[in-house]
């Protein structure tokens, strides 16, 4: 905790409303004023460092102050910082769109840009609704999300979010969506496997689509991992079955890959592991390497063509002032270049095995349940009574800081989503210190 520079904490509390925070908690849990970052580490104004084991809310893929991304941004600063994308275009947004389309085999050939994940979800929902309207099927105006899903906190995104903590206060503002069963593998009954849970959840969704035939515009899912639901992981079979259902009932499939894309689950797009393509992909977070706000929606040419008309009202008129910002796009291009030049996906498989081995003693802990991994995401659930669970996340966060770890549990779920650069020493340190933190918090 910072003692040398308390003024930073005081000034922040007096002027900044911090996100996803009950501000009163900072009366007893001081803010950490960060001075700088290097690699996997953040350093506060006292010089104390913290291993960023959650990639600063899942955005930082290749470390803080990455030299290659820094160089790309310096170059872009001397060329163009921003220009409106309505009526104009520029090299970074064109190249980024082309490269992303190529990663989908050009099945998703058009990109629409915004600045944050919730905005990307809003765009995909609006595009789907408007597509059906332009296609003469304006009765298709309903959406389906999954139980415990999280897609953002703007009004449209919150309407397809099923996390009570975020949603309930704003219920009267929201359009109601259908909530289908989650394929969370932790729901397996005795004798069942993850595939069985996937089949059961997919069958329920198909039944819903049949019941609401002709009324559903789109189904939105977080492929492979429902992150805010406590890293609820499911079998890729679920996505394959949902794709088949959506095709059968002529419903769009929106893949919210904001948290799980960009290699986080082991493939660049999580949907690749099911061998399917959605109708819309939402990307944000890691796409810019954690440098600048950027989000986008990719969609099929057939959907794009439904808006292509002389009639202005048939166009997609959604806009953001910083749409396609050149600096953010250049950071994304540098991020994609690192993926290609360093064979990141292959090297991540080695990193994942190394960290998984370092976590094995913790995985066997008597107070650990459902230890699980998907790509570069690890999670486990603490076995606690309700009283201990109520304060577990904050107690764990504080104890982890004392061990130079930045880890922010979701309820009783402890998870790791580190940047794709951890070396062997850092992996061992993370495994050992995480175990020590868990032991301390469980004993409290």
Coordinates of N, CA and C in Angstrom, one line a residue, residues 110-210:
X110 N -16.9 -7.8 -43.0 CA -17.1 -6.4 -42.7 C -16.9 -6.1 -41.2
X111 N -16.2 -5.0 -40.9 CA -16.0 -4.7 -39.5 C -16.6 -3.3 -39.2
X112 N -17.3 -3.2 -38.1 CA -17.9 -1.9 -37.6 C -17.3 -1.6 -36.3
X113 N -16.7 -0.4 -36.1 CA -15.9 -0.1 -35.0 C -16.6 0.8 -33.9
X114 N -16.2 0.5 -32.7 CA -16.6 1.4 -31.5 C -15.4 1.4 -30.6
X115 N -15.7 1.7 -29.3 CA -14.5 1.8 -28.4 C -14.5 0.9 -27.2
X116 N -15.7 0.2 -26.9 CA -15.7 -0.7 -25.7 C -16.6 -1.9 -26.0
X117 N -16.5 -2.9 -25.1 CA -17.2 -4.1 -25.4 C -18.7 -4.0 -25.4
X118 N -19.2 -3.2 -24.4 CA -20.7 -3.1 -24.4 C -21.2 -2.4 -25.6
X119 N -20.5 -1.5 -26.1 CA -20.9 -0.8 -27.4 C -20.9 -1.8 -28.5
X120 N -20.0 -2.7 -28.6 CA -19.9 -3.7 -29.6 C -21.2 -4.6 -29.6
X121 N -21.6 -5.0 -28.3 CA -22.8 -5.8 -28.2 C -24.0 -5.0 -28.6
X122 N -24.1 -3.7 -28.2 CA -25.2 -2.9 -28.7 C -25.3 -2.9 -30.2
X123 N -24.1 -2.8 -30.9 CA -24.1 -2.7 -32.3 C -24.6 -4.0 -32.9
X124 N -24.1 -5.1 -32.4 CA -24.6 -6.4 -32.9 C -26.1 -6.7 -32.7
X125 N -26.6 -6.3 -31.6 CA -28.0 -6.4 -31.3 C -28.8 -5.6 -32.3
X126 N -28.4 -4.3 -32.5 CA -29.1 -3.4 -33.4 C -29.0 -3.9 -34.8
X127 N -27.8 -4.4 -35.2 CA -27.7 -4.8 -36.6 C -28.6 -6.0 -36.9
X128 N -28.7 -6.9 -35.9 CA -29.5 -8.1 -36.1 C -31.0 -7.7 -36.2
X129 N -31.5 -6.9 -35.3 CA -32.8 -6.4 -35.3 C -33.1 -5.7 -36.7
X130 N -32.2 -4.8 -37.0 CA -32.4 -3.9 -38.2 C -32.3 -4.8 -39.5
X131 N -31.5 -5.8 -39.5 CA -31.4 -6.7 -40.6 C -32.7 -7.4 -40.9
X132 N -33.4 -7.9 -39.8 CA -34.7 -8.5 -40.0 C -35.7 -7.5 -40.5
X133 N -35.7 -6.3 -40.0 CA -36.6 -5.2 -40.4 C -36.4 -4.9 -41.9
X134 N -35.1 -4.8 -42.3 CA -34.8 -4.5 -43.7 C -35.2 -5.7 -44.6
X135 N -35.3 -6.9 -44.0 CA -35.6 -8.1 -44.8 C -37.1 -8.4 -44.8
X136 N -37.9 -7.5 -44.2 CA -39.3 -7.7 -44.2 C -39.8 -8.7 -43.1
X137 N -39.0 -8.9 -42.1 CA -39.4 -9.8 -41.0 C -39.3 -9.0 -39.7
X138 N -40.0 -7.9 -39.6 CA -39.9 -7.0 -38.4 C -40.4 -7.6 -37.2
X139 N -41.1 -8.7 -37.2 CA -41.6 -9.4 -36.0 C -40.5 -10.1 -35.3
X140 N -39.3 -10.3 -35.9 CA -38.2 -10.9 -35.3 C -37.5 -9.8 -34.5
X141 N -37.9 -9.6 -33.2 CA -37.3 -8.5 -32.4 C -37.0 -9.0 -31.0
X142 N -36.9 -10.3 -30.8 CA -36.6 -10.9 -29.4 C -35.2 -11.4 -29.4
X143 N -34.6 -11.4 -28.3 CA -33.2 -11.9 -28.1 C -33.2 -13.0 -27.0
X144 N -32.2 -13.9 -27.2 CA -32.0 -15.0 -26.2 C -30.5 -14.8 -25.7
X145 N -30.4 -14.9 -24.4 CA -29.1 -15.0 -23.7 C -29.1 -16.2 -22.8
X146 N -27.9 -16.4 -22.2 CA -27.8 -17.6 -21.3 C -27.9 -17.2 -19.9
X147 N -28.3 -18.1 -19.0 CA -28.3 -17.9 -17.6 C -26.9 -17.5 -17.1
X148 N -26.9 -16.5 -16.3 CA -25.6 -16.0 -15.7 C -24.7 -15.3 -16.8
X149 N -25.3 -15.0 -17.9 CA -24.5 -14.3 -19.0 C -24.1 -12.9 -18.6
X150 N -23.1 -12.4 -19.2 CA -22.7 -11.0 -19.0 C -22.2 -10.5 -20.3
X151 N -22.8 -9.3 -20.8 CA -22.5 -8.8 -22.1 C -22.2 -7.3 -22.0
X152 N -22.2 -6.7 -20.8 CA -21.9 -5.3 -20.7 C -23.0 -4.6 -19.9
X153 N -22.8 -3.3 -19.7 CA -23.7 -2.6 -18.8 C -24.3 -1.3 -19.4
X154 N -24.3 -1.2 -20.7 CA -25.2 -0.2 -21.3 C -26.6 -0.8 -21.4
X155 N -27.6 -0.1 -21.7 CA -28.9 -0.5 -21.6 C -29.2 -1.8 -22.5
X156 N -28.8 -1.7 -23.7 CA -29.1 -2.9 -24.6 C -28.3 -4.1 -24.2
X157 N -27.0 -3.9 -23.8 CA -26.2 -5.0 -23.4 C -26.6 -5.6 -22.1
X158 N -27.1 -4.7 -21.2 CA -27.6 -5.2 -19.9 C -28.9 -6.0 -20.0
X159 N -29.6 -5.7 -21.1 CA -30.9 -6.5 -21.3 C -30.6 -7.9 -21.6
X160 N -29.4 -8.2 -22.2 CA -29.0 -9.6 -22.4 C -28.0 -10.1 -21.4
X161 N -27.9 -9.4 -20.3 CA -27.1 -9.9 -19.2 C -27.9 -10.4 -18.1
X162 N -27.5 -11.5 -17.5 CA -28.3 -12.2 -16.5 C -27.5 -12.3 -15.2
X163 N -26.8 -11.2 -14.8 CA -26.1 -11.2 -13.5 C -26.9 -10.2 -12.6
X164 N -27.5 -10.7 -11.6 CA -28.4 -9.9 -10.7 C -27.7 -8.6 -10.2
X165 N -26.5 -8.7 -9.8 CA -25.8 -7.6 -9.2 C -25.7 -6.4 -10.1
X166 N -25.5 -6.7 -11.4 CA -25.4 -5.6 -12.4 C -26.8 -5.1 -12.9
X167 N -27.8 -6.1 -13.0 CA -29.0 -5.8 -13.7 C -30.1 -5.3 -12.9
X168 N -30.3 -5.8 -11.7 CA -31.6 -5.5 -11.0 C -31.9 -4.1 -10.8
X169 N -31.0 -3.2 -10.4 CA -31.3 -1.8 -10.2 C -31.9 -1.1 -11.4
X170 N -31.6 -1.7 -12.6 CA -32.0 -1.0 -13.8 C -33.1 -1.8 -14.5
X171 N -33.7 -2.8 -13.9 CA -34.7 -3.6 -14.5 C -35.8 -2.8 -15.2
X172 N -36.4 -1.8 -14.6 CA -37.4 -1.0 -15.3 C -37.0 -0.4 -16.6
X173 N -35.7 -0.2 -16.8 CA -35.3 0.4 -18.1 C -35.1 -0.6 -19.2
X174 N -35.1 -1.9 -18.9 CA -34.6 -2.9 -19.8 C -35.7 -3.6 -20.6
X175 N -35.3 -3.9 -21.8 CA -36.2 -4.8 -22.6 C -35.9 -6.2 -22.2
X176 N -36.9 -7.0 -22.0 CA -36.7 -8.4 -21.5 C -36.2 -9.3 -22.6
X177 N -35.2 -10.1 -22.3 CA -34.7 -11.1 -23.2 C -35.1 -12.5 -22.6
X178 N -35.1 -13.5 -23.5 CA -35.3 -14.9 -23.0 C -34.0 -15.4 -22.4
X179 N -34.1 -16.1 -21.3 CA -32.9 -16.6 -20.7 C -32.9 -18.1 -20.8
X180 N -31.9 -18.7 -21.5 CA -31.8 -20.1 -21.7 C -30.8 -20.7 -20.7
X181 N -30.8 -22.0 -20.6 CA -29.9 -22.7 -19.7 C -28.5 -22.5 -20.0
X182 N -27.6 -22.4 -19.0 CA -26.2 -22.3 -19.2 C -25.6 -23.7 -19.4
X183 N -24.7 -23.9 -20.3 CA -24.0 -25.2 -20.5 C -22.8 -25.4 -19.5
X184 N -22.8 -24.6 -18.5 CA -21.7 -24.6 -17.5 C -21.4 -26.1 -17.0
X185 N -20.2 -26.5 -17.3 CA -19.9 -27.9 -17.0 C -20.0 -28.3 -15.5
X186 N -20.0 -27.3 -14.6 CA -20.1 -27.5 -13.2 C -21.5 -28.0 -12.8
X187 N -22.4 -27.9 -13.8 CA -23.8 -28.4 -13.5 C -24.0 -29.8 -13.8
X188 N -22.9 -30.5 -14.2 CA -23.0 -32.0 -14.5 C -23.6 -32.7 -13.3
X189 N -24.6 -33.6 -13.5 CA -25.1 -34.4 -12.5 C -24.3 -35.7 -12.4
X190 N -24.5 -36.5 -11.4 CA -23.7 -37.7 -11.2 C -23.7 -38.6 -12.5
X191 N -22.5 -38.9 -12.9 CA -22.4 -39.8 -14.1 C -22.3 -39.0 -15.4
X192 N -22.6 -37.7 -15.3 CA -22.6 -36.9 -16.6 C -21.2 -36.3 -16.8
X193 N -20.9 -36.0 -18.1 CA -19.7 -35.3 -18.5 C -20.1 -33.9 -19.0
X194 N -19.1 -33.1 -19.3 CA -19.4 -31.7 -19.9 C -20.2 -31.8 -21.1
X195 N -20.0 -32.8 -22.0 CA -20.8 -32.9 -23.2 C -22.2 -33.1 -22.9
X196 N -22.5 -33.8 -21.9 CA -24.0 -34.1 -21.5 C -24.7 -32.8 -21.1
X197 N -24.0 -32.0 -20.3 CA -24.5 -30.7 -20.0 C -24.8 -29.8 -21.2
X198 N -23.8 -29.9 -22.1 CA -23.9 -29.1 -23.4 C -25.1 -29.5 -24.2
X199 N -25.3 -30.8 -24.3 CA -26.4 -31.3 -25.1 C -27.8 -30.9 -24.4
X200 N -27.8 -31.0 -23.1 CA -29.1 -30.7 -22.4 C -29.4 -29.2 -22.6
X201 N -28.4 -28.4 -22.4 CA -28.6 -26.9 -22.5 C -29.0 -26.6 -24.0
X202 N -28.3 -27.2 -24.9 CA -28.6 -26.9 -26.4 C -30.0 -27.4 -26.7
X203 N -30.5 -28.5 -26.2 CA -31.8 -29.0 -26.5 C -32.9 -28.0 -25.9
X204 N -32.6 -27.4 -24.7 CA -33.5 -26.5 -24.2 C -33.6 -25.2 -25.0
X205 N -32.5 -24.8 -25.5 CA -32.5 -23.6 -26.4 C -33.2 -23.9 -27.7
X206 N -33.0 -25.0 -28.3 CA -33.7 -25.4 -29.5 C -35.2 -25.4 -29.3
X207 N -35.6 -25.9 -28.2 CA -37.1 -25.9 -27.9 C -37.6 -24.5 -27.8
X208 N -36.8 -23.6 -27.2 CA -37.3 -22.2 -27.1 C -37.4 -21.6 -28.4
X209 N -36.4 -21.8 -29.3 CA -36.4 -21.2 -30.6 C -37.6 -21.8 -31.4
X210 N -38.0 -23.0 -31.2 CA -39.1 -23.6 -31.9 C -40.4 -22.9 -31.3

